[in-house]
Short mmCIF file of C-alpha atoms in Angstrom, two decimals:
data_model
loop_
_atom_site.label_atom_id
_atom_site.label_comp_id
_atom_site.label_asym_id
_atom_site.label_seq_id
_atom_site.Cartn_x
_atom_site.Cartn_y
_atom_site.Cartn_z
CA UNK U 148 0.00 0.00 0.00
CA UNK U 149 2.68 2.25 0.63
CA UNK U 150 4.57 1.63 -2.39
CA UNK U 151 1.51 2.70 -4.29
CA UNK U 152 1.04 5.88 -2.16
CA UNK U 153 4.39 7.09 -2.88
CA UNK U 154 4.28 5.87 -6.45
CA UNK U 155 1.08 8.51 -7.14
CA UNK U 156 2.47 11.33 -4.94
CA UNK U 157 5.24 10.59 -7.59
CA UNK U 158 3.26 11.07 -10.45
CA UNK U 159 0.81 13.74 -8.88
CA UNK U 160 4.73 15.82 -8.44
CA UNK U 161 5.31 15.47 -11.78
CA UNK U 162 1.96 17.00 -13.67
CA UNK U 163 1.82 19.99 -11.28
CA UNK U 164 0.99 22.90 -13.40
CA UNK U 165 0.28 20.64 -16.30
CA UNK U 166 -2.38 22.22 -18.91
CA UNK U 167 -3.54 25.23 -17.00
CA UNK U 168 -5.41 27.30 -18.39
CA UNK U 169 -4.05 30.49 -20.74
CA UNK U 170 -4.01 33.52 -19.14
CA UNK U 171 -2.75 37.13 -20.13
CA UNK U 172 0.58 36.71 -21.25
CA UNK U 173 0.95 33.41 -21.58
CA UNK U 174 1.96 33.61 -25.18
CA UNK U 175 3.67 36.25 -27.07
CA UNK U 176 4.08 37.28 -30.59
CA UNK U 177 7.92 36.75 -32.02
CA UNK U 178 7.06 37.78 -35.43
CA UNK U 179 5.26 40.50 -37.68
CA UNK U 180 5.35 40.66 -41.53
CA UNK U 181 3.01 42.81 -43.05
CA UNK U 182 4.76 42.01 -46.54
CA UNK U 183 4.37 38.51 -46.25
CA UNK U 184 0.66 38.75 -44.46
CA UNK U 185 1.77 36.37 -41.44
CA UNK U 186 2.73 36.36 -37.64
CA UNK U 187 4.27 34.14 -34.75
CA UNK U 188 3.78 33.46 -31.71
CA UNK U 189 5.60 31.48 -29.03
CA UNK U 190 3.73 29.62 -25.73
CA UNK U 191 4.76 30.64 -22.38
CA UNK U 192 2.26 27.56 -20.96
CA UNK U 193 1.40 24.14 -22.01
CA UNK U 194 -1.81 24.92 -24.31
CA UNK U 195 -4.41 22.03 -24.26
CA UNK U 196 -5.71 20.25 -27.17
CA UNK U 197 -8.54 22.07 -29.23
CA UNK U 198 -7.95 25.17 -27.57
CA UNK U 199 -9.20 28.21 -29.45
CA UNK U 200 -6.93 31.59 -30.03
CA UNK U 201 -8.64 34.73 -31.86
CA UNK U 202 -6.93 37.19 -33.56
CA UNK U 203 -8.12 40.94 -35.05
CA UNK U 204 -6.82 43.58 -36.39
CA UNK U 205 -10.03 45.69 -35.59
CA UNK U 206 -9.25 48.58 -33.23
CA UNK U 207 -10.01 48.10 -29.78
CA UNK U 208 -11.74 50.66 -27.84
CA UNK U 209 -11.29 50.02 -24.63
CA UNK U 210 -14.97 48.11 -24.73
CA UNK U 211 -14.94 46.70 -28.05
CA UNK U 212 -13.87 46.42 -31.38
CA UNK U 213 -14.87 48.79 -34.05
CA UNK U 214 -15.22 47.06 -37.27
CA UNK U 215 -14.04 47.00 -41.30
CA UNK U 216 -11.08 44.44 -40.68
CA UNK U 217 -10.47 41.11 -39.77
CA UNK U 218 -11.36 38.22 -37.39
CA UNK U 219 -8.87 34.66 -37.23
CA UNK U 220 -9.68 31.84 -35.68
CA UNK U 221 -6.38 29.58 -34.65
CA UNK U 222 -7.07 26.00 -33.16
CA UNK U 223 -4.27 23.59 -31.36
CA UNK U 224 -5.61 20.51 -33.22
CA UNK U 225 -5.97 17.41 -31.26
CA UNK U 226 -2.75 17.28 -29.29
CA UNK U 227 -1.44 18.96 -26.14
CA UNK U 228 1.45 21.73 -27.33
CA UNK U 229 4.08 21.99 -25.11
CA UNK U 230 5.22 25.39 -23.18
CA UNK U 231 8.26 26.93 -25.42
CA UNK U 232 6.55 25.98 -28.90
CA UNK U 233 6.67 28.65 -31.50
CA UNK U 234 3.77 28.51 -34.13
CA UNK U 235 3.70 30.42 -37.20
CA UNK U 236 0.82 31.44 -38.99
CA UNK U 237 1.01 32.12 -42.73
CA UNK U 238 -0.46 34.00 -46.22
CA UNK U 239 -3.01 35.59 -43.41
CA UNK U 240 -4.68 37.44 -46.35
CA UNK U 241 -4.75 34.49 -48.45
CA UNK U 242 -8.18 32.39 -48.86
CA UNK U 243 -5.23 29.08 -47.83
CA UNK U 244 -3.78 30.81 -44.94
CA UNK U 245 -2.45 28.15 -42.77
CA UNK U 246 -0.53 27.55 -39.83
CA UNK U 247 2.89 25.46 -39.36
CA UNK U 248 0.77 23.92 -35.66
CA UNK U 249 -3.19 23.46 -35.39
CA UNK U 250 -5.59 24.92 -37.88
CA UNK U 251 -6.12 28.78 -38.81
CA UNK U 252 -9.25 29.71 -40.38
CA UNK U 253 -11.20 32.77 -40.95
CA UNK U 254 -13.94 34.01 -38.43
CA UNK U 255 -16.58 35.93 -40.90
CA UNK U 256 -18.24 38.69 -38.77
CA UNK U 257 -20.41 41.17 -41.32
CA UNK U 258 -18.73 44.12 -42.58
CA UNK U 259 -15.46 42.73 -41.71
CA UNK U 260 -13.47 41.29 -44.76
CA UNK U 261 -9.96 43.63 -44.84
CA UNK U 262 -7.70 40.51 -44.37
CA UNK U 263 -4.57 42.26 -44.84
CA UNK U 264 -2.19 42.86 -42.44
CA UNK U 265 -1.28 46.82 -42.80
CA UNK U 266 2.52 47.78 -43.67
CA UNK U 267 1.66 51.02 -40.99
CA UNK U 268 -0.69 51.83 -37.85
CA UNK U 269 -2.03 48.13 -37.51
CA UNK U 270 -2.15 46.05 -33.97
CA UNK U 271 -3.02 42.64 -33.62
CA UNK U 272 -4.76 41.32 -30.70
CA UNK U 273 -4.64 37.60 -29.85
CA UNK U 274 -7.23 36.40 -27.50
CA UNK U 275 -9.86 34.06 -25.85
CA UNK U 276 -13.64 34.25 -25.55
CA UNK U 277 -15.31 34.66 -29.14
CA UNK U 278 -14.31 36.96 -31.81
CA UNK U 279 -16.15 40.04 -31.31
CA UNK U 280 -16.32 39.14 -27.30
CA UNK U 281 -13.02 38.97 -25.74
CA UNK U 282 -12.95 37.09 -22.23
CA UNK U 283 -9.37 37.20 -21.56
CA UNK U 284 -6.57 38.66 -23.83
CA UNK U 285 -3.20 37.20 -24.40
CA UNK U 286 -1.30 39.37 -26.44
CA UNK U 287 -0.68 42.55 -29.06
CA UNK U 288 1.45 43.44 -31.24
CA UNK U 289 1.90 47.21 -33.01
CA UNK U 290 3.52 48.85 -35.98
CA UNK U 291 2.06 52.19 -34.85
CA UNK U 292 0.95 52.77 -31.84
CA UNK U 293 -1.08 51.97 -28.95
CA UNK U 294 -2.76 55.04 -28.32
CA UNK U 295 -3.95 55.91 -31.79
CA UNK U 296 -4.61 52.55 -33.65
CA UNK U 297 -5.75 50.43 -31.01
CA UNK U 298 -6.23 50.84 -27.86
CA UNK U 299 -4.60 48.51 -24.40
CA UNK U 300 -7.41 50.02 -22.07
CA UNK U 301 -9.66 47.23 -20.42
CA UNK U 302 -7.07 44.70 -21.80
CA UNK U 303 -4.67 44.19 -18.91
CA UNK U 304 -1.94 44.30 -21.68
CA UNK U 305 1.33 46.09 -21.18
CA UNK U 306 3.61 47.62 -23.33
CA UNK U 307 7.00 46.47 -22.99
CA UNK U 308 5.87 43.09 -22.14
CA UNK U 309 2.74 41.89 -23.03
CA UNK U 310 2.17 43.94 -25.86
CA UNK U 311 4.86 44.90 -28.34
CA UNK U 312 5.27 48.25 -30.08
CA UNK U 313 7.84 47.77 -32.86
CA UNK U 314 8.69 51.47 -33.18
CA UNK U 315 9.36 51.90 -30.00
CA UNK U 316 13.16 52.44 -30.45
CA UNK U 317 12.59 54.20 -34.00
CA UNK U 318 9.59 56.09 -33.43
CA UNK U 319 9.12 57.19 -36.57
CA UNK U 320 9.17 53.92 -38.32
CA UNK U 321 6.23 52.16 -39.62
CA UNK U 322 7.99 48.73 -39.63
CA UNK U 323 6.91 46.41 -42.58
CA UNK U 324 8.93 42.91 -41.02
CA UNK U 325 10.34 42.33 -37.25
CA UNK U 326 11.25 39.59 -35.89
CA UNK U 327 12.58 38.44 -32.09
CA UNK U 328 16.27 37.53 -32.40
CA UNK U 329 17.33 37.26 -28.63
CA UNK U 330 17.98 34.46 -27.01
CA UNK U 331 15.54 31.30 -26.77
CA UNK U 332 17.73 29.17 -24.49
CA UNK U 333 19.21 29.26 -20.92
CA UNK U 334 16.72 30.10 -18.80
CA UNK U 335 15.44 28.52 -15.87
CA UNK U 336 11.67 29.15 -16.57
CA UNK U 337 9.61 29.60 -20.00
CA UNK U 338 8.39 32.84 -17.81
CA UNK U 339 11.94 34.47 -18.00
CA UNK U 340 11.98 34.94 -22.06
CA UNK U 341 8.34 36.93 -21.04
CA UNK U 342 10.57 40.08 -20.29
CA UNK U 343 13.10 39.43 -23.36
CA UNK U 344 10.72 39.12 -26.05
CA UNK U 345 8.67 42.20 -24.76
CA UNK U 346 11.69 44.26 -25.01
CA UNK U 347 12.32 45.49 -28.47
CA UNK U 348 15.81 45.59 -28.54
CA UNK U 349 15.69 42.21 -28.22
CA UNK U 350 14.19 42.49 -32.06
CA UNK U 351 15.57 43.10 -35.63
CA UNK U 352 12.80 45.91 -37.10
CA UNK U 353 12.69 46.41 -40.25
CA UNK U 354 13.02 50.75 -40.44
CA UNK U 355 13.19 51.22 -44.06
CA UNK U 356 10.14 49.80 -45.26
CA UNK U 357 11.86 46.83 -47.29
CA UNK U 358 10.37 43.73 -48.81
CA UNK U 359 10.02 40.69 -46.65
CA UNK U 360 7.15 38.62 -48.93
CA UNK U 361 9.42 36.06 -48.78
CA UNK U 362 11.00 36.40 -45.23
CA UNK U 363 10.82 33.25 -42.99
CA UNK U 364 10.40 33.89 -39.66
CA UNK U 365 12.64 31.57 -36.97
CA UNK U 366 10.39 29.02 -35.51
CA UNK U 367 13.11 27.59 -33.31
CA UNK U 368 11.48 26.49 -29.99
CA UNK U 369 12.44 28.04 -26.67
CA UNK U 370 13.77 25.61 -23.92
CA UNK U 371 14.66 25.71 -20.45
CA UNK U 372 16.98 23.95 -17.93
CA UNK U 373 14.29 22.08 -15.92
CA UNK U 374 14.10 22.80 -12.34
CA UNK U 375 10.70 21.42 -9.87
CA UNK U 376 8.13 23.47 -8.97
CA UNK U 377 8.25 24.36 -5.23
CA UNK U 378 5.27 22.05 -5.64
CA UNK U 379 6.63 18.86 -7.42
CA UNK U 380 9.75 19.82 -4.57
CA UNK U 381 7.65 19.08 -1.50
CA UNK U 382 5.88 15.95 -3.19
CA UNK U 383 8.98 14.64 -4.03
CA UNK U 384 10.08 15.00 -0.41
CA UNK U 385 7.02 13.99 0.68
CA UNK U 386 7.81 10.58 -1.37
CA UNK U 387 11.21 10.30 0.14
CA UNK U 388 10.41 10.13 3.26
CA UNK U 389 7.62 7.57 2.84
CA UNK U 390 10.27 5.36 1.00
CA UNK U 391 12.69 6.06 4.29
CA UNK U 392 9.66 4.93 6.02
CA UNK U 393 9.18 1.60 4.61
CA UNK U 394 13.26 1.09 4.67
CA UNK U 395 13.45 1.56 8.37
CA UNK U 396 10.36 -0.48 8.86
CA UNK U 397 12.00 -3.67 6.75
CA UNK U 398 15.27 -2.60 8.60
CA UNK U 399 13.62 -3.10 12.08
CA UNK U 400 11.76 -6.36 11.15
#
């Protein structure tokens, strides 16, 4: 019986955390390419299968969207994707967008067909809830800027780290390409690259209004040197002793 006991406070150690649900944040956008009509994102959390990402261009209010643009719908497919995953989403504009995980599809709201992604004062939103209804959002991303096209009020988005503004050290740039080109690797947690990708230096912008149609964005994934949760620590120790238990017990008999 006690082999058994320690054997599922084992197993209960190692799925702490496992599958959680997203919450702002939790992923962040690592590309932009207007040119090319795509974007990527990378996972800060294990997302669970058939989970459901929006994404818009529309303006954001503060309340709502205004309308005139364009609503995506990205799926995870049928499997679990793991924390550190980078998924790129392609030919946005195109009527066989697609993306390199899950499925991307169009969301058709009325009076909202402008696919395109804009080469100047867009922001993309990625979210949860439904597309015109946004319950929690994850993420945004800006070529202009934040207070004029698009709003972060009512988002619980920040700039700098949760939501990227790709002029921020070229102000008057209205970047057609960037992409995150810091470092993916060495961390200790998936949360410490949160900080690095917000940071636009971390980022090559593109500040000259070049073509990128054909640029490929890095879809390398992000990894970490793995270290317990304080959790999965105390269940482990937990488990230790219970096995020093049973060893002193055979021991003594």
């Amino acid at each position: 019986m006690l082999r058994k006991s320690v054997f599922a406070l084992l197993l209960a150690a190692s799925s702490v955390g496992a599958h959680a649900a997203l919450n702002t944040g939790d992923i962040a956008f690592t590309s932009f390419n207007a040119d090319e009509d795509g974007l990527s994102f990378v996972t800060f959390r294990d997302i669970s299968a058939n989970t459901s990402i929006y994404f818009s261009d529309n303006e954001w209010s503060g309340s709502a969207f205004n309308s005139g643009e364009s609503y995506n719908l990205w799926n995870s497919g049928s499997s679990a994707i793991a924390a550190g995953t980078v998924v790129r989403l392609s030919a946005y504009d195109k009527t066989g967008l697609s993306a390199s995980i899950g499925n991307l599809s169009r969301v058709s709201v009325s009076g909202n067909s402008n696919w395109g992604i804009a080469n100047s004062n867009e922001v993309v939103y990625a979210y949860l809830g439904s597309a015109t209804a946004p319950t929690t959002f994850l993420a945004a991303i800006t070529n202009g800027s934040f207070s004029a096209d698009g709003s972060l009020s009512g988002t619980g988005l920040v700039e700098g780290s949760s939501a990227i503004r790709l002029n921020a050290l070229a102000t008057s740039a209205t970047p057609d390409y960037a992409e995150y080109t810091g470092a993916r690797a060495g961390k200790a947690s998936f949360d410490d690259y949160r900080a690095l990708v917000g940071n636009v230096a971390n980022w090559t912008v593109d500040t000259s209004n070049g073509s990128y149609a054909s640029t490929v964005p890095n879809t390398a994934a992000f990894s970490v040197t793995a270290v317990p949760e304080p959790q999965s620590y105390a269940m482990l120790l937990a488990g230790l002793c219970l096995m020093g238990a049973i060893a002193r017990r055979r021991k003594v008999a």
